Amino acid sequence: MSARPSPPGRHAIDTPDTATTHPATAIRLDPAAPDHHGEIHRLRTHGPVAPVLLPGDVPAWAVLGDHALRRVLTHPHVVKDYRAWNLWGGIPADWPLIGMVKVDNAVTADGPEHARLRAPLRTALNPRRITALQAHIRTLTDHLLDRASHQPGPVDLRAHLAAPLPIAVLGHLLGIPDTELQQLRPLVESIFTSTAAPDEVTTTQHAITERLEHLVALRRDRPGDDLTTDLIAHHDQGTLTHGELIGSLWLTVAAGYETTTGLIVNAIHALLTHTDQRTLATTAPRDGDSDPWAAVVTETLRWNSPVGHFLMRYTTSDVTIGDTTIPTGDAVIASYTAAGRDPLVHGDTADRFDITRRPATTLLAFGHGPHLCPGAPLARLQARICLRTLFARFPHITLDTTAPPPRPVPSLVANTLDSLPVRLQ
Ligand code: HEM
């Protein structure tokens, strides 16, 4: 092992010699992610696969191109198990991205293990359950907008709508009481932050386990018709270990909250900054198959995917994609935001937000292959209801230009804004 020098104030990572062979041209990703799309433009100069450095100068490969990403997501020698990573032994417990990497649930499993861990989540998110949630989502949206409209002056729609809606829906799905939800929310936000200090990382990790243990104990005492009760039953039947039960609960909360919040924020922001597209959406006929709000949601997912760089996968042999060979044991990140604007697939208008676009390929923003997002229908449903209700109730809504401009959340994984100040009337 040789230690790669870390910039001052960074986490010291023990790296094996193979890491020092990472190309010297690797681009250091800015963990504060102030300009996700600008950084992607620079990365693209390397082609569809770019060598990058994560916080602590941890080397990885970012897969940016649509075709390249589809290949990686289904490649038999690209796996999710972090134990296949050649750097795993040297990654400290307080590395800011550890919460995205060292988890034991479906998202870090492969093959039959993955199928076993994914099964209960798929059942919980089946189409019948999601359809049954429609009325509840409408009621929640109306209630949140009622409250927002009573605020004096401008309103932050992230804080008043885009964040509380998915959290409340997840609470319903998981059977989590409101008081618990409020305690989990900052923990999810912290896990997505790529700039967290080492002591914050450690505190968050402990707090997550503590909260989820408490939740399992609550549901054990009072079982209900919810995912937590289902997962406890799987554990009691011997199909989930205790660690996997906690890990699966965490995966559902973490995967379902910041992503859906990001989708709603990005979609509202896109419409408020593209008047022509807003007019198209609000004046189009609303009949079944050609729902304009569904088109807004799909185009937002392509144009400004709320999942930036998804961490991580690892090669189990040398894997060649185009002109690039990723050595065995290296880390690979799936750059969904980049793939959505791949000019080779979406042409020279790839950077344009256009809800009439009919992409030639299927959307990648929810993943592809065995780990395809099981929560996609739920996320789409929430975003559609939110947008339709918001623009119907407040047809004169505008961005609040007197407030400080919203900033991107400091995250390599989440690609969205930390606030969305608007004037509703
Ligand atoms: C706009 C919202 C969402 C986006 C953009 C999104 C995106 C994604 C992506 C890209 C993946 C695959 C990651 C990979 O392995 O490369 C994924 C996986 C996953 N998502 Fe979502 N997601 C969203 C909402 C949700 C919701 C609402 C839930 C559940 C309530 C959910 C649950 C999951 C789970 C459990 C996985 C892991 C699946 C597996 O590894 O087999 N997601 N999501």
XYZ file of C-alpha atoms and ligand atoms in Angstrom, residues 73 80 106-107 114 118 121 125 170 173 251-252 255-256 259-260 263 301 306-307 310 313 336 365-367 370-375 378-379, ligand 1:
77
model
C -25.339 -1.054 -16.158
C -22.266 -3.544 -6.997
C -30.450 -4.320 -2.828
C -28.456 -1.415 -4.206
C -29.900 -8.877 -5.243
C -35.164 -6.454 -4.067
C -39.359 -3.602 -2.185
C -44.098 -0.605 -4.771
C -42.801 7.530 2.245
C -45.716 3.558 2.630
C -32.619 2.371 1.075
C -36.322 3.109 0.615
C -33.775 6.522 -2.521
C -37.294 7.897 -2.392
C -34.656 12.137 -5.629
C -38.378 12.904 -5.769
C -37.518 16.014 -9.584
C -35.770 13.650 -15.927
C -32.140 14.723 -10.040
C -29.604 11.883 -9.745
C -24.697 7.493 -8.787
C -19.989 -0.079 -9.231
C -27.234 9.958 -15.115
C -32.777 8.613 -15.304
C -34.318 5.697 -13.369
C -31.432 3.393 -14.259
C -31.307 -5.296 -12.880
C -31.194 -2.228 -10.586
C -33.846 -0.263 -12.499
C -35.643 1.956 -9.986
C -38.727 0.201 -8.546
C -39.985 3.569 -7.249
C -44.454 6.497 -7.518
C -42.017 9.349 -8.217
C -37.367 11.088 -9.285
C -37.234 10.156 -8.394
C -36.296 9.003 -8.513
C -35.188 8.853 -9.305
C -34.625 9.826 -10.345
C -34.631 7.560 -9.008
C -33.518 7.028 -9.637
C -33.006 5.781 -9.380
C -31.892 5.208 -10.064
C -31.101 5.879 -11.168
C -31.686 3.965 -9.550
C -30.655 2.952 -10.011
C -29.316 3.262 -9.400
C -28.222 2.386 -9.943
O -28.073 1.275 -9.445
O -27.506 2.837 -10.845
C -32.660 3.784 -8.500
C -32.745 2.652 -7.710
C -33.653 2.520 -6.683
N -34.691 3.368 -6.370
Fe -35.112 5.096 -7.278
N -35.383 6.965 -8.041
C -36.415 7.810 -7.710
C -37.425 7.580 -6.801
C -37.557 6.461 -6.024
C -38.621 6.213 -5.087
C -39.816 7.136 -4.865
C -38.342 5.026 -4.472
C -39.102 4.289 -3.406
C -40.034 4.763 -2.649
C -37.111 4.519 -5.055
C -36.494 3.351 -4.698
C -35.378 2.833 -5.306
C -34.766 1.582 -4.910
C -35.242 0.652 -3.782
C -33.669 1.389 -5.777
C -32.677 0.228 -5.742
C -33.096 -0.831 -6.727
C -32.087 -1.943 -6.865
O -30.908 -1.747 -6.547
O -32.508 -3.016 -7.292
N -36.669 5.421 -5.983
N -33.459 4.886 -8.415
